[in-house]
């Protein structure tokens, strides 16, 4: 993630999001996270000013972070690929507000699962989820929410002979394929 988009530890909510819906003072489950990103998708005045694109690195903006949840805006080009990763102990939700993403899930010994997530659609997942996201349309934009807030992530490589390995990385590092 670009360092200028990451709020320092201990910062509370962004003053740009005073209208964030009332959130419970606890970790949110994946259904609640999906409701949050669906709600924010319908309020482009909150996130539109953060939209920007770079083929060299994924563009991120932190929209909100407190002790229970963090919310990000991500902007994608077809060159942007997270590589395989998990979200450690966090659940998450993604709403695509422009363009299209492709989500892949690793399948050991078979073809990986590939799902296209188009504009206006969302999905959510628990901490057991392993995936890879790619911007499959030019100028794609998505809103992501995680609870508890991201702190560490697991990043995976799959070797040519199919062996999968995990590396723990900071949420402040930009995710990229380890085997690229
Ligand atoms: Fe992810």
Coordinates of C-alpha atoms and ligand atoms in Angstrom, one line a residue:
X1 CA 0.0 0.0 0.0
X2 CA 1.3 3.4 -0.7
X3 CA 2.6 4.8 2.6
X4 CA 0.8 8.1 2.1
X5 CA -2.5 6.2 2.2
X6 CA -1.9 4.5 5.5
X7 CA -3.0 6.2 8.7
X8 CA -0.5 6.0 11.5
X9 CA -1.2 3.6 14.3
X10 CA -3.4 5.2 16.9
X11 CA -5.1 7.6 14.4
X12 CA -8.9 7.5 14.7
X13 CA -11.4 7.9 12.0
X14 CA -10.7 10.0 9.0
X15 CA -12.5 13.4 9.3
X16 CA -13.5 12.9 5.7
X17 CA -16.0 10.2 6.7
X18 CA -18.2 11.8 9.4
X19 CA -21.2 10.1 7.8
X20 CA -20.0 6.6 8.2
X21 CA -23.0 4.5 9.3
X22 CA -23.3 3.7 13.0
X23 CA -21.0 0.8 13.7
X24 CA -21.1 -1.6 16.6
X25 CA -18.2 -1.2 19.1
X26 CA -16.9 -4.7 18.3
X27 CA -15.5 -6.7 15.4
X28 CA -17.9 -6.9 12.4
X29 CA -18.8 -10.2 10.8
X30 CA -18.6 -10.6 7.0
X31 CA -22.3 -9.9 6.5
X32 CA -22.0 -6.6 8.4
X33 CA -18.8 -5.8 6.4
X34 CA -20.6 -6.4 3.1
X35 CA -23.4 -4.1 4.3
X36 CA -20.8 -1.4 5.0
X37 CA -19.1 -1.5 1.6
X38 CA -22.5 -1.7 -0.1
X39 CA -23.6 1.4 1.8
X40 CA -20.4 3.3 0.9
X41 CA -20.6 2.3 -2.8
X42 CA -23.8 4.3 -3.0
X43 CA -22.1 7.5 -1.6
X44 CA -19.4 8.4 -4.2
X45 CA -19.0 11.8 -2.6
X46 CA -17.1 10.0 0.2
X47 CA -14.5 8.2 -2.0
X48 CA -14.6 9.7 -5.5
X49 CA -11.9 12.3 -4.8
X50 CA -9.4 9.5 -4.0
X51 CA -9.6 7.7 -7.3
X52 CA -6.3 7.6 -9.2
X53 CA -4.5 4.9 -11.3
X54 CA -1.0 3.7 -11.7
X55 CA 0.2 0.7 -13.7
X56 CA 3.3 0.5 -11.6
X57 CA 1.6 0.1 -8.2
X58 CA -2.0 -0.3 -7.1
X59 CA -3.4 3.0 -5.8
X60 CA -4.8 2.9 -2.3
X61 CA -6.5 5.4 -0.1
X62 CA -7.4 4.7 3.6
X63 CA -11.0 5.9 4.0
X64 CA -11.4 4.9 7.7
X65 CA -9.6 3.0 10.4
X66 CA -10.5 2.4 14.1
X67 CA -9.9 -0.5 16.5
X68 CA -12.6 -2.6 14.9
X69 CA -12.7 -2.0 11.2
X70 CA -10.6 -0.5 8.4
X71 CA -12.0 0.7 5.0
X72 CA -9.9 1.2 1.8
X73 CA -10.5 2.5 -1.7
X74 CA -8.5 0.5 -4.3
X75 CA -7.9 1.5 -7.9
X76 CA -6.9 -1.1 -10.4
X77 CA -5.4 -1.4 -13.9
X78 CA -5.1 -4.8 -15.6
X79 CA -1.4 -4.8 -14.6
X80 CA -2.3 -4.8 -10.9
X81 CA -2.3 -8.2 -9.3
X82 CA -2.3 -8.9 -5.5
X83 CA -0.9 -12.4 -5.8
X84 CA -2.2 -15.1 -3.5
X85 CA -2.9 -13.9 0.1
X86 CA -5.0 -14.3 3.2
X87 CA -6.1 -11.7 5.7
X88 CA -4.8 -13.4 8.8
X89 CA -7.6 -13.1 11.5
X90 CA -9.7 -10.6 9.6
X91 CA -13.0 -11.0 7.7
X92 CA -13.5 -8.8 4.7
X93 CA -15.9 -7.5 2.0
X94 CA -15.3 -6.0 -1.4
X95 CA -17.7 -3.9 -3.5
X96 CA -16.7 -3.1 -7.1
X97 CA -17.9 0.5 -7.9
X98 CA -16.4 0.7 -11.4
X99 CA -15.0 -1.7 -13.9
X100 CA -14.4 -5.4 -13.0
X101 CA -12.1 -7.5 -10.8
X102 CA -11.2 -11.1 -11.2
X103 CA -11.1 -13.1 -7.9
X104 CA -9.2 -16.4 -8.0
X105 CA -9.1 -19.0 -5.2
X106 CA -6.3 -21.6 -5.3
X107 CA -7.2 -25.2 -6.0
X108 CA -4.5 -27.7 -5.1
X109 CA -4.1 -30.2 -7.9
X110 CA -6.6 -28.6 -10.3
X111 CA -7.6 -25.4 -12.1
X112 CA -7.8 -22.4 -9.8
X113 CA -11.3 -21.0 -9.3
X114 CA -11.8 -17.8 -11.2
X115 CA -14.8 -15.5 -10.6
X116 CA -15.4 -12.1 -12.3
X117 CA -16.8 -9.5 -10.0
X118 CA -18.5 -6.7 -12.0
X119 CA -19.5 -3.2 -11.3
X120 CA -22.2 -2.9 -8.7
X121 CA -21.6 -6.3 -7.1
X122 CA -19.9 -7.3 -3.8
X123 CA -18.7 -10.3 -1.9
X124 CA -17.5 -11.1 1.6
X125 CA -15.3 -13.7 3.2
X126 CA -14.0 -14.9 6.5
X127 CA -10.4 -15.3 7.8
X128 CA -10.2 -18.8 6.2
X129 CA -10.3 -17.3 2.7
X130 CA -7.3 -17.3 0.4
X131 CA -7.6 -15.3 -2.8
X132 CA -5.9 -13.3 -5.5
X133 CA -7.4 -10.2 -7.0
X134 CA -6.6 -8.7 -10.5
X135 CA -8.1 -5.6 -12.1
X136 CA -9.7 -7.3 -15.2
X137 CA -11.0 -4.0 -16.7
X138 CA -9.2 -0.7 -17.2
X139 CA -9.8 1.8 -14.5
X140 CA -11.5 -0.5 -12.0
X141 CA -12.4 0.8 -8.5
X142 CA -13.4 -1.1 -5.4
X143 CA -14.2 -0.5 -1.7
X144 CA -12.8 -2.9 0.8
X145 CA -13.6 -3.3 4.5
X146 CA -11.8 -5.6 7.0
X147 CA -12.5 -6.5 10.6
X148 CA -10.5 -6.7 12.8
X149 CA -8.5 -4.1 10.9
X150 CA -5.7 -5.5 8.8
X151 CA -2.4 -5.8 10.6
X152 CA -0.6 -8.8 9.1
X153 CA -1.5 -10.7 5.9
X154 CA -0.3 -14.1 4.6
X155 CA 1.2 -14.0 1.2
X156 CA 1.7 -17.2 -0.8
X157 CA 3.8 -18.5 -3.6
X158 CA 3.1 -21.7 -5.5
X159 CA 6.2 -23.2 -7.0
X160 CA 6.3 -24.9 -10.4
X161 CA 5.8 -28.3 -8.7
X162 CA 2.7 -27.1 -6.9
X163 CA 4.2 -26.5 -3.4
X164 CA 2.4 -23.6 -1.6
X165 CA 4.3 -21.5 0.9
X166 CA 3.2 -18.7 3.2
X167 CA 5.0 -15.5 4.2
X168 CA 3.6 -13.1 6.8
X169 CA 3.7 -9.5 5.6
X170 CA 2.6 -6.2 7.0
X171 CA -0.7 -4.6 5.8
X172 CA 1.4 -1.5 4.9
X173 CA 3.3 -3.5 2.2
X174 CA 1.8 -3.5 -1.2
X175 CA 0.7 -7.1 -2.1
X176 CA 2.3 -8.4 -5.3
X177 CA 2.8 -11.9 -6.6
X178 CA 5.7 -13.6 -4.8
X179 CA 6.5 -15.8 -7.8
X180 CA 6.3 -13.1 -10.5
Ligands
LIG1 FE1 -7.6 -9.7 -0.2

